[in-house]
XYZ file of C-alpha atoms in Angstrom:
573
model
C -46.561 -15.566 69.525
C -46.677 -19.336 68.566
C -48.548 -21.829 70.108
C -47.173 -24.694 72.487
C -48.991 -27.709 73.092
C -52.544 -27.717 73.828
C -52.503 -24.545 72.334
C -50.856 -22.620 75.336
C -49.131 -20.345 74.168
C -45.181 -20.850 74.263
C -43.038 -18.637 76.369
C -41.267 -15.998 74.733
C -37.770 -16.084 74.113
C -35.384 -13.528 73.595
C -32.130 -15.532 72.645
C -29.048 -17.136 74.272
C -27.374 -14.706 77.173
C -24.193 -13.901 74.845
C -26.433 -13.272 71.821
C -28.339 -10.711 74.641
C -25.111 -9.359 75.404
C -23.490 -8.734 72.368
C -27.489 -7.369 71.178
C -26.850 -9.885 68.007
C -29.979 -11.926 66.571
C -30.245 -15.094 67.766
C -31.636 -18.505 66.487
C -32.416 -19.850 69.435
C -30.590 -23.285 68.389
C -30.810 -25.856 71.355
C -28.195 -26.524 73.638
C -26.140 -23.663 71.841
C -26.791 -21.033 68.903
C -25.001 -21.638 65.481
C -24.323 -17.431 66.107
C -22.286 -18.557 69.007
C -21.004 -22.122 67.664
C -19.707 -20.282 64.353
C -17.699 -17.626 65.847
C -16.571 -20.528 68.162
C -16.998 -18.058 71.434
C -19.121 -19.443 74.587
C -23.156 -19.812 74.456
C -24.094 -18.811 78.065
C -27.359 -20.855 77.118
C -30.993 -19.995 77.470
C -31.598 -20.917 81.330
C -31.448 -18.720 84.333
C -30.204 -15.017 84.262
C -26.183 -15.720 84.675
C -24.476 -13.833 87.973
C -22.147 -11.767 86.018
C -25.019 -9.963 83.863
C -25.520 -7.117 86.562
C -25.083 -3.991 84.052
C -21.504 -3.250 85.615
C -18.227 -3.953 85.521
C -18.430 -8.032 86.026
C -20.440 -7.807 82.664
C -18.566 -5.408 80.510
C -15.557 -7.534 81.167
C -17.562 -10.801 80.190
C -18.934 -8.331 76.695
C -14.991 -7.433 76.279
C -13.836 -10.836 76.659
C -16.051 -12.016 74.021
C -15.241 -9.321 71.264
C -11.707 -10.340 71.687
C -12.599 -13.762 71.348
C -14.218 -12.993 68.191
C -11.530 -11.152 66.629
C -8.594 -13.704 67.831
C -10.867 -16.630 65.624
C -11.647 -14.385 62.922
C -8.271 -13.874 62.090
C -7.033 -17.311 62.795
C -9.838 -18.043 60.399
C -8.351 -15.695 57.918
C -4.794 -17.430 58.519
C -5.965 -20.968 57.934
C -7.979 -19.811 54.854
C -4.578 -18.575 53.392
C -2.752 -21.409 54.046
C -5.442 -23.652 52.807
C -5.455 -21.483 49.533
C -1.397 -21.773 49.706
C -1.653 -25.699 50.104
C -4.717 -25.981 47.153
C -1.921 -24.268 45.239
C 1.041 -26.456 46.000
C -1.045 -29.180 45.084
C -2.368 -27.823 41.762
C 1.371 -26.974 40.579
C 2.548 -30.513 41.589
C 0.449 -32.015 38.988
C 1.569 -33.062 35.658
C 0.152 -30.294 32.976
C -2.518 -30.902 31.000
C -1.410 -29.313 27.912
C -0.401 -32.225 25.907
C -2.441 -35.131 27.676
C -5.832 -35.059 26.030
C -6.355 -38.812 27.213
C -9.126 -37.652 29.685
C -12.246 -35.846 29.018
C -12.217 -32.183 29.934
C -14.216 -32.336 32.826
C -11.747 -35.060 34.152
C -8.959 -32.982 33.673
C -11.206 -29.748 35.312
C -12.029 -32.017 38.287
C -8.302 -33.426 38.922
C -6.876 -30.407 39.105
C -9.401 -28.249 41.013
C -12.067 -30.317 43.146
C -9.465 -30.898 46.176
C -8.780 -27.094 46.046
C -12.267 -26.556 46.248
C -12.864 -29.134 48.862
C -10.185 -27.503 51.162
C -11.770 -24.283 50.692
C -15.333 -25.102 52.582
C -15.045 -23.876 56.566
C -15.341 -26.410 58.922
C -17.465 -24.439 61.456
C -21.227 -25.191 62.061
C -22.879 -23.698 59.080
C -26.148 -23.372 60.880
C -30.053 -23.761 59.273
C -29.877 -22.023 55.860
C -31.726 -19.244 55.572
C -33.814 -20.176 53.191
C -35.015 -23.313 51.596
C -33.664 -26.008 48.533
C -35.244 -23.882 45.559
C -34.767 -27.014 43.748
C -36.332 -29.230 46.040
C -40.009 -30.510 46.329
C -43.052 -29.108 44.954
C -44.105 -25.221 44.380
C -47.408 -24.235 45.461
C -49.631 -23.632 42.977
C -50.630 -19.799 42.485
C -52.774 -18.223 40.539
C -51.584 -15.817 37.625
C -47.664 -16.951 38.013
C -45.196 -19.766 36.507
C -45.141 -22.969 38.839
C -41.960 -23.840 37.729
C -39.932 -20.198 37.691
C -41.550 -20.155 41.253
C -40.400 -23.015 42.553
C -36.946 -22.205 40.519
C -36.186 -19.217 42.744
C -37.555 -20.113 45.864
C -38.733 -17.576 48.823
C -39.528 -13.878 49.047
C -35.713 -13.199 50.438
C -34.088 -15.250 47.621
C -36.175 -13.159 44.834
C -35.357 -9.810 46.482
C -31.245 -11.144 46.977
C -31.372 -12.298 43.262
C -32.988 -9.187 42.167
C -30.244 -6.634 43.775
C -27.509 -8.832 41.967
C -28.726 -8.349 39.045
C -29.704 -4.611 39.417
C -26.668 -3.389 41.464
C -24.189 -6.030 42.174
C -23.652 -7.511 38.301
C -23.223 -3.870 36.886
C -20.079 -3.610 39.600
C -18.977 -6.682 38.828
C -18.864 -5.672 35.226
C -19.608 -1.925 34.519
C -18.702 -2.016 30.724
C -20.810 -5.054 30.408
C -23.678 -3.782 27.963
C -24.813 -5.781 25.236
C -27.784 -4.343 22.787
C -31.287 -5.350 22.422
C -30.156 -6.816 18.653
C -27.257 -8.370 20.604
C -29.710 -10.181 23.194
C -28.974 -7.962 26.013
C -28.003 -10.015 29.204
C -30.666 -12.885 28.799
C -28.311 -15.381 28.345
C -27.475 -14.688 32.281
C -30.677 -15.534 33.878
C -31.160 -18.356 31.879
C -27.750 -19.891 33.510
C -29.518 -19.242 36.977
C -32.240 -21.302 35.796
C -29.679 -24.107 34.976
C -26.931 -24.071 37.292
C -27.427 -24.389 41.186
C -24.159 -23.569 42.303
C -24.032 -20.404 40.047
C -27.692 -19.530 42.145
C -26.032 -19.249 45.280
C -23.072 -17.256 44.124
C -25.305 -14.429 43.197
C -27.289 -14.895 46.558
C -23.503 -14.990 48.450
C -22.909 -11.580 46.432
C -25.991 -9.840 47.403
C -25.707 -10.572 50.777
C -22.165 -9.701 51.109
C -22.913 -6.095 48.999
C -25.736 -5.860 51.837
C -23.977 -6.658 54.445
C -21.038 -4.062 53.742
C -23.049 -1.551 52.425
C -26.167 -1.380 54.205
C -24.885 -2.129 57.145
C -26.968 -4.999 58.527
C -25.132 -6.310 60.878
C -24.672 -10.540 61.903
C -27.708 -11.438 60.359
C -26.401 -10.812 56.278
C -23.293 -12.009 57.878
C -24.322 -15.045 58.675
C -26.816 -15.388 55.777
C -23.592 -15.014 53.015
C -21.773 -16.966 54.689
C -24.763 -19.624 54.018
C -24.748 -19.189 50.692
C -21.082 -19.145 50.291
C -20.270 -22.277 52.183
C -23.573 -23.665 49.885
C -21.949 -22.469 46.536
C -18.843 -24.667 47.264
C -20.867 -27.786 48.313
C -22.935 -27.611 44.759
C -20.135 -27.114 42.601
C -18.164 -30.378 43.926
C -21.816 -32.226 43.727
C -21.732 -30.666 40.055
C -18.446 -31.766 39.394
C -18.495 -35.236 40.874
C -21.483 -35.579 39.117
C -20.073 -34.660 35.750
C -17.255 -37.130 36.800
C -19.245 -39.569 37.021
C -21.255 -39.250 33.177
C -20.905 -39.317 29.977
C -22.043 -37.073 28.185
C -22.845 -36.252 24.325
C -21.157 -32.913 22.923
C -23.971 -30.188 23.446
C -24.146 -31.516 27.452
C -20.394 -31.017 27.829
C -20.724 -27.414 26.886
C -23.531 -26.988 29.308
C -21.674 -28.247 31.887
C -18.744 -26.342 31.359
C -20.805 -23.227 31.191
C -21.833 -24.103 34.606
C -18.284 -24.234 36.055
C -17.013 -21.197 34.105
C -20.172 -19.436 35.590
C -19.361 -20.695 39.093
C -15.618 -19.799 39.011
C -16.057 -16.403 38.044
C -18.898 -15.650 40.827
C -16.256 -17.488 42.866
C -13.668 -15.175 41.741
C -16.057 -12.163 42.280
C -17.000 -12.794 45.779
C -13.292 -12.843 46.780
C -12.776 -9.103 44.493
C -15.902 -8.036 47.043
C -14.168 -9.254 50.080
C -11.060 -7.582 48.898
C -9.203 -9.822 46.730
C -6.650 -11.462 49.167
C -7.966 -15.130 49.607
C -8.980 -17.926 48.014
C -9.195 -16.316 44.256
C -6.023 -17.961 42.688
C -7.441 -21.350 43.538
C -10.396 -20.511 41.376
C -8.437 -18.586 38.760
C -6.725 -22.011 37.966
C -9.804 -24.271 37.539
C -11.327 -20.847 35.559
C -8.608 -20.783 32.912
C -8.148 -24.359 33.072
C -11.766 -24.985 32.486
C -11.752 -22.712 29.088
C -8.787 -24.405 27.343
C -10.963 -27.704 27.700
C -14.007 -25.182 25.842
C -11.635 -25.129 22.733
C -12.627 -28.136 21.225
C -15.822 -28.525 21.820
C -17.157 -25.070 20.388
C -18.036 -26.320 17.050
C -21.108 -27.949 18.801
C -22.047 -24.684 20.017
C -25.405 -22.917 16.986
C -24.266 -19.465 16.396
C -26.089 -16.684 17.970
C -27.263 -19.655 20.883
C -27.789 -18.502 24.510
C -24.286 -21.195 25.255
C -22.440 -19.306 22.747
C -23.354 -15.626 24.185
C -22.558 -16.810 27.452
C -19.072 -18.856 26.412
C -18.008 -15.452 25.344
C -18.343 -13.096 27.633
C -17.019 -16.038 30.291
C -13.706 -16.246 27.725
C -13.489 -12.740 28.356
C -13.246 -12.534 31.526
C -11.093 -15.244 31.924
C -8.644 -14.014 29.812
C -8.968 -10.522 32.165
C -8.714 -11.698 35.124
C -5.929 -14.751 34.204
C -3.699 -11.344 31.995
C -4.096 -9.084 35.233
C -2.965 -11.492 38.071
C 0.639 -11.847 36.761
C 1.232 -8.146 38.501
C 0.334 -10.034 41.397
C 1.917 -13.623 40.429
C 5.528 -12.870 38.388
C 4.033 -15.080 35.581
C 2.882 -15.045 32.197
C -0.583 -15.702 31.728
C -2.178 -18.900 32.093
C -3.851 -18.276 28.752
C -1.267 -16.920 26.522
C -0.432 -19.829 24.649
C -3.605 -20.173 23.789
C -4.473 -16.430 22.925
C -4.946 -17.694 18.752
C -7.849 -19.879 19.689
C -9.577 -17.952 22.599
C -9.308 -14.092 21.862
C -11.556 -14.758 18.591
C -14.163 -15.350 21.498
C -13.311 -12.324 23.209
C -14.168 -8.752 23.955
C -11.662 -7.382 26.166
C -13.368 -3.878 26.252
C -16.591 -5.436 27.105
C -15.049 -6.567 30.499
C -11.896 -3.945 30.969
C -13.556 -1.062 29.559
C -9.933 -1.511 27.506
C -8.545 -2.093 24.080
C -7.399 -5.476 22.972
C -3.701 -4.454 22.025
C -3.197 -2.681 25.249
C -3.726 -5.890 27.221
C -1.983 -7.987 25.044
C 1.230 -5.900 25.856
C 0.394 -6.101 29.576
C 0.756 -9.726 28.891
C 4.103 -9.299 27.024
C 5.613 -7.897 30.236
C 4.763 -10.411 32.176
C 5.899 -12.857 30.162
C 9.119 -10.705 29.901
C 8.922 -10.525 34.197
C 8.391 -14.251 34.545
C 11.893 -14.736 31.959
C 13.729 -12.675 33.862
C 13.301 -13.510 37.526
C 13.945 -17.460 36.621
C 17.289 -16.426 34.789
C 18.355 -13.894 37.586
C 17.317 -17.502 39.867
C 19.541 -19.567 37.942
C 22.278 -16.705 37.530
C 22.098 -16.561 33.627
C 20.614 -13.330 33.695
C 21.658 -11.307 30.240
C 20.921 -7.603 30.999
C 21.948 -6.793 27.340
C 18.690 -9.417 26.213
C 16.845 -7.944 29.183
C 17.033 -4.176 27.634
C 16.386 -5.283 24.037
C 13.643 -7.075 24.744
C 12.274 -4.853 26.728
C 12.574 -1.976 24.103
C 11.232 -4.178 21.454
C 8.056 -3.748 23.445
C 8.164 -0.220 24.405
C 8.445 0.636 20.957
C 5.341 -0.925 19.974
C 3.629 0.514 23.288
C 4.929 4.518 22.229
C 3.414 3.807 18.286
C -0.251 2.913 19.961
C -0.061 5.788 22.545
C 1.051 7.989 19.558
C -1.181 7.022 17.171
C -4.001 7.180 20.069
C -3.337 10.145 21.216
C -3.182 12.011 18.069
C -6.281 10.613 17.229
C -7.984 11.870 20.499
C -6.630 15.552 20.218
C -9.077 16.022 17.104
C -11.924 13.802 18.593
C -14.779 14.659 20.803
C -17.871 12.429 22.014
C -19.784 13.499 19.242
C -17.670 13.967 16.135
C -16.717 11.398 13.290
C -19.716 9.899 14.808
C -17.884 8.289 18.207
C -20.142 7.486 20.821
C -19.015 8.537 24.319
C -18.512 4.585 25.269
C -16.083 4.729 22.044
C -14.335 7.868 23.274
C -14.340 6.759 27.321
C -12.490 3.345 25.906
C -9.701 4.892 24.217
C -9.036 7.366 27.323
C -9.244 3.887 29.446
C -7.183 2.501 27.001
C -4.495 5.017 27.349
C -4.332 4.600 30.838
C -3.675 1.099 30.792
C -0.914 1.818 28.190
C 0.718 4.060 30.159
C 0.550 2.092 33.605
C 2.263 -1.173 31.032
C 5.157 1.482 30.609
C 5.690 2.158 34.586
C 5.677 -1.838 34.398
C 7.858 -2.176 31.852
C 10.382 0.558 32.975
C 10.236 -1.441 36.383
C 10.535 -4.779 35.100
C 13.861 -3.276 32.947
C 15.239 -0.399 34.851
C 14.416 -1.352 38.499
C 11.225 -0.462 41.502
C 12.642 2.844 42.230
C 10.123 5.463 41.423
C 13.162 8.240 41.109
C 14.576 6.973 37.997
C 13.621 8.905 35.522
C 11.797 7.047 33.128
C 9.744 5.792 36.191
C 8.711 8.303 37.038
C 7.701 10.321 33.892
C 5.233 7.197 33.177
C 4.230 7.622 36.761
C 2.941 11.168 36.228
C 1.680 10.495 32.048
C -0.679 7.208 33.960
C -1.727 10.103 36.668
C -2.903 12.441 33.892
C -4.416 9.893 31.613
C -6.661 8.943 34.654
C -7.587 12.190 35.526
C -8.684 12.533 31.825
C -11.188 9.639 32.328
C -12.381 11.003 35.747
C -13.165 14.250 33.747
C -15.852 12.272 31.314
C -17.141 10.248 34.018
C -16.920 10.563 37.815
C -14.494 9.377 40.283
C -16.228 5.867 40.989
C -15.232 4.862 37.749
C -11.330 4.282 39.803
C -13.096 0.910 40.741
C -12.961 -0.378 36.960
C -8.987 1.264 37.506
C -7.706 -0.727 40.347
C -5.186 -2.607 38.064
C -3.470 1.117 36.591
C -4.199 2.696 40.034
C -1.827 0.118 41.904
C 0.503 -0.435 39.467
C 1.644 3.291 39.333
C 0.733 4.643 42.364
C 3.300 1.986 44.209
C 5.788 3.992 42.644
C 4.729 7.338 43.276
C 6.887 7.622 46.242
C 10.039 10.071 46.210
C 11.682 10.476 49.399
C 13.002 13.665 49.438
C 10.825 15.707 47.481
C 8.050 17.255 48.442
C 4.607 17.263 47.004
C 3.869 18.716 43.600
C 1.661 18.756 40.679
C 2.914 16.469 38.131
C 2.741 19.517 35.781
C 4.660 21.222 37.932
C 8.289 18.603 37.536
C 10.213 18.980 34.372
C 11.526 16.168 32.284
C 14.839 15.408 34.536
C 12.610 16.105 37.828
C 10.480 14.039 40.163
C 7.671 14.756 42.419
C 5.833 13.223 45.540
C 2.572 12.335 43.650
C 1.385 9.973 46.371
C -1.041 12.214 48.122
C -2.462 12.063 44.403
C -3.101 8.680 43.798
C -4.271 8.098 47.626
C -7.323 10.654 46.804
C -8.167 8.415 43.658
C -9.381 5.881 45.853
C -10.504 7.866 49.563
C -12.317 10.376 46.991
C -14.961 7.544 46.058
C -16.700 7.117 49.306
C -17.471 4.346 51.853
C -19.144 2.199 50.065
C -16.352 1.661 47.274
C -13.976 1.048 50.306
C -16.073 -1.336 51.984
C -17.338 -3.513 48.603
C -14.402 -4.501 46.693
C -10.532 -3.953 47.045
C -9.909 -0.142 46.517
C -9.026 -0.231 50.107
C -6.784 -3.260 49.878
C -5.146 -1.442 47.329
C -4.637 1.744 48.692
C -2.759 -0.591 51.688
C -0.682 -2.105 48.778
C 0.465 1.288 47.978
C 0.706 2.479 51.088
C 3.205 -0.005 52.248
C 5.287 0.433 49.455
C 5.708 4.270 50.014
C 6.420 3.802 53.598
C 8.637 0.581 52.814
C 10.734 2.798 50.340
C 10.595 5.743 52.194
C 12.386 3.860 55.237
C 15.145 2.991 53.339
C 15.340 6.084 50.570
C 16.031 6.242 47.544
C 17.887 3.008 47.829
C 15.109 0.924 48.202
C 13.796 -0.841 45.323
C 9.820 -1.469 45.980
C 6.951 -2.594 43.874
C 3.480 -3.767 44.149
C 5.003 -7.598 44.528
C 7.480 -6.691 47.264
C 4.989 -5.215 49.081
C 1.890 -7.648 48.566
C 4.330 -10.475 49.788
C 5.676 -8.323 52.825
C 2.271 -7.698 54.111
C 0.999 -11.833 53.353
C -1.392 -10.138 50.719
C -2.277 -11.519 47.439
C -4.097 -9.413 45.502
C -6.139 -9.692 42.469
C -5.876 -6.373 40.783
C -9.172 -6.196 39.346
């Protein structure tokens, strides 16, 4: 018990009355709680024991009337967050391109674009006292036997143990093909970006506490605690980029800096995925792929083999992921594509997707192909004969690979020809993207109707190329899948038939296969439901088999229809 004055001890407090109630932690904040103040319900104070608390009716009513209340703003909270994220976007897109304006520096260009967004993106409720101190800030005890300076670097005992689980647990979801060697320099490169980059610091805390939170189960207290860290990320990165604003900068400290922003916007990017992937992630998206067009020119300053050049990479690779598999969600081509000559010689794909390079490039083809013809059908020029050719242009190239692939795989184990089982698992993962680009392409061409026939026979060939990976792993490894998952399992649907084995339908036959790809995801478990957006997916499906089912066959219903009939935006990574 701590001391008052005079060293009497204080009296003992056990929290506000609706902390009490709803038997939630309080902070004992003075005249009201920032547990109350940030879910915006009443704080019934600290004084005398209120009437209504009598263990009966009078206070389960009060108990009930605050739940609601707690719901109502967290989903008003969720509403202004999407329209914020809608607005950030309406602004972005009503700028003048950067492309061919190279009269600013690239942080200028970075921070025009993106620091409003990311200004409009920082709650307005009362954050409440962080959890833990400024690691940054004054002057680290000095203790025997350890580093002053890493010490004062990573602040208290909670910070260590949050930045510990991110990078034992949280980073390897993030990125589960993500494995660099010893002779490589293993994952170094990352904690030495902690060291550097504030905003990037808190990310990882935000991420631990929200894995903790969802998965552990600890109640208001991680809540609140993420939320901390979230709303603390977003305050350093705009002082980081109004302080690179305001400098100038030699060469080498421009890449730094933009190491610091890529690092940022994909934590950013990340901590939506975790939350399920429906908010604020195309705001960051923008200033991510935005952010490594500026890198092009200044990677000649960056020594070979460097801890800036390990790190540029493996950021360019997941930019280039994450910008290629949004169009499903978006209708457009890839940010990047244009600029796929200069940036892919800085990428692994597989490192990040798990996924060849050739079978992502086609998922970009697509989309470009998508974009094309949804303006012309907008305008009315729409050429269905230009529509078809393209589109078998690509499919031909798309039936070579899986060929060619596939005929290598039927002689191939593990452990012959000397492939390693990350070798062989790649080219299974490889074929199942390959075969979900077909159930996009056949969409994009032929229609979203999961009964025509060459629908569905890349429906059921995605199906059994991911059961093929399951087979050499386990069934969490549907997380790393989300992207082939939604893309065929939205048209999985069949009204009218009932449910089958995909062996079991013949070439001019469909089958019900949804039960199927709804087990991909409910067979992982809670915790892949409740950390990430497997279970934002499965919804995504789920309202495109009931959508089409309502209507039969008739219907034409994809993964966009049904995203944008349910107000969700989903990143399908």
């Amino acid at each position: 018990m701590k001391n008052g004055t005079n060293g009497v001890p204080a009296p003992r407090s056990f929290g506000c009355w609706t902390c009490r109630l709803r038997r939630k932690k309080c902070d004992e904040s003075k005249p009201h709680c920032h547990a109350c103040t940030a879910r915006k319900i009443e704080c019934y104070g600290y004084g005398a024991k209120p009437e209504w608390m009598d263990g009966g009716e009078r206070e389960r009513a009060v108990l009930e009337r605050l739940q609601d209340a707690v719901k109502t703003n967290l989903r008003q909270q969720r509403r202004e967050q999407r329209e914020r994220e809608r607005e950030a976007l309406r602004r972005e897109e009503s700028m003048p391109s950067t492309k061919s304006d190279h009269s600013n520096s690239p942080q200028q260009d970075y921070i025009t674009r993106t620091l409003p967004s990311i200004s409009s993106l920082i709650p307005t409720i009362a954050p409440g006292p962080l959890a833990t101190s400024n690691p940054w800030s004054g002057s680290p005890p000095a203790t025997p036997g350890t580093n002053p300076s890493f010490y004062g670097r990573f602040g208290s005992h909670r910070e260590a143990e949050l930045l510990m689980h991110y990078l034992d647990r949280v980073f390897v979801l993030q990125f589960p093909f993500y494995s660099p060697s010893v002779q490589a320099g293993g994952r170094g490169w990352l904690l030495w970006l902690f060291t550097e980059t504030r905003p990037l610091y808190f990310a990882a805390l935000s991420l631990s506490a929200l894995h903790q939170h969802l998965v552990l189960n600890r109640g208001d207290e991680t809540l609140q605690e993420l939320n901390e860290h979230h709303n603390r990320t977003l305050s350093e990165l705009l002082i980081c980029l109004k302080t690179i604003s305001q400098q100038d900068v030699p060469p080498g400290g421009i890449v730094a800096q933009q190491l610091q922003v890529l690092a940022c916007g994909t934590s950013l990017i990340s901590f939506e995925l975790f939350r399920g992937g429906v908010s604020e992630w195309l705001v960051h998206l923008r200033g991510l792929t935005t952010t490594i067009i500026e890198t092009i020119p200044t990677r000649a300053s960056i020594f070979s083999g460097s801890l800036e050049e390990k790190a540029l990479k493996f950021f360019t690779s997941v930019a280039i992921v994450f910008d290629l598999l949004a169009c499903a969600s978006s209708r457009k081509a890839p940010h990047l594509m244009e600029y796929y000559d200069k940036v892919l010689p800085w990428a692994t794909l597989s490192d990040i997707l798990g996924c060849d390079t050739w079978a992502m490039l086609t998922i970009a083809e697509i989309a470009a192909l998508h974009e094309w013809k949804v303006k012309e059908d907008m305008n009315g020029t729409l050429s269905m004969w230009n529509l078809v050719e393209r589109g078998r242009a690509i499919q031909a190239g798309l039936d070579e690979k899986i060929a060619s692939l596939n005929q290598y795989l039927q002689g191939q184990s593990p452990s012959a020809k000397g492939s390693s089982p990350q070798t062989h698992l790649i080219d299974l993962i490889t074929l199942v993207y390959a075969h979900a680009s077909k159930v996009y392409l056949h969409t994009v061409i032929s229609g979203a109707n999961g009964a025509i026939p060459e629908v569905a026979a890349a429906v059921r060939e995605t199906l059994l190329a991911i059961r093929n990976v399951v087979a050499v792993t386990d069934k969490h490894i549907i997380r790393a899948l989300v992207w082939p998952v939604c893309i065929a399992g939205c048209m999985a649907s069949n009204p009218g038939f009932s449910t089958s084995q995909d062996s079991s339908a013949g070439p001019n036959e469909t089958a019900d296969l949804t039960e199927d790809f709804r087990k991909l995801i409910t067979d992982m478990g809670s915790e892949a439901l409740q950390f990430g957006n497997s279970s934002v997916v499965l919804k995504v499906m789920e309202t495109c088999w009931r959508q089409r089912a309502q209507a039969g066959n008739n219907r034409d219903c994809d993964w966009y229809t049904a995203m944008e009939t349910s107000n969700m935006n989903v990143l399908l990574v």
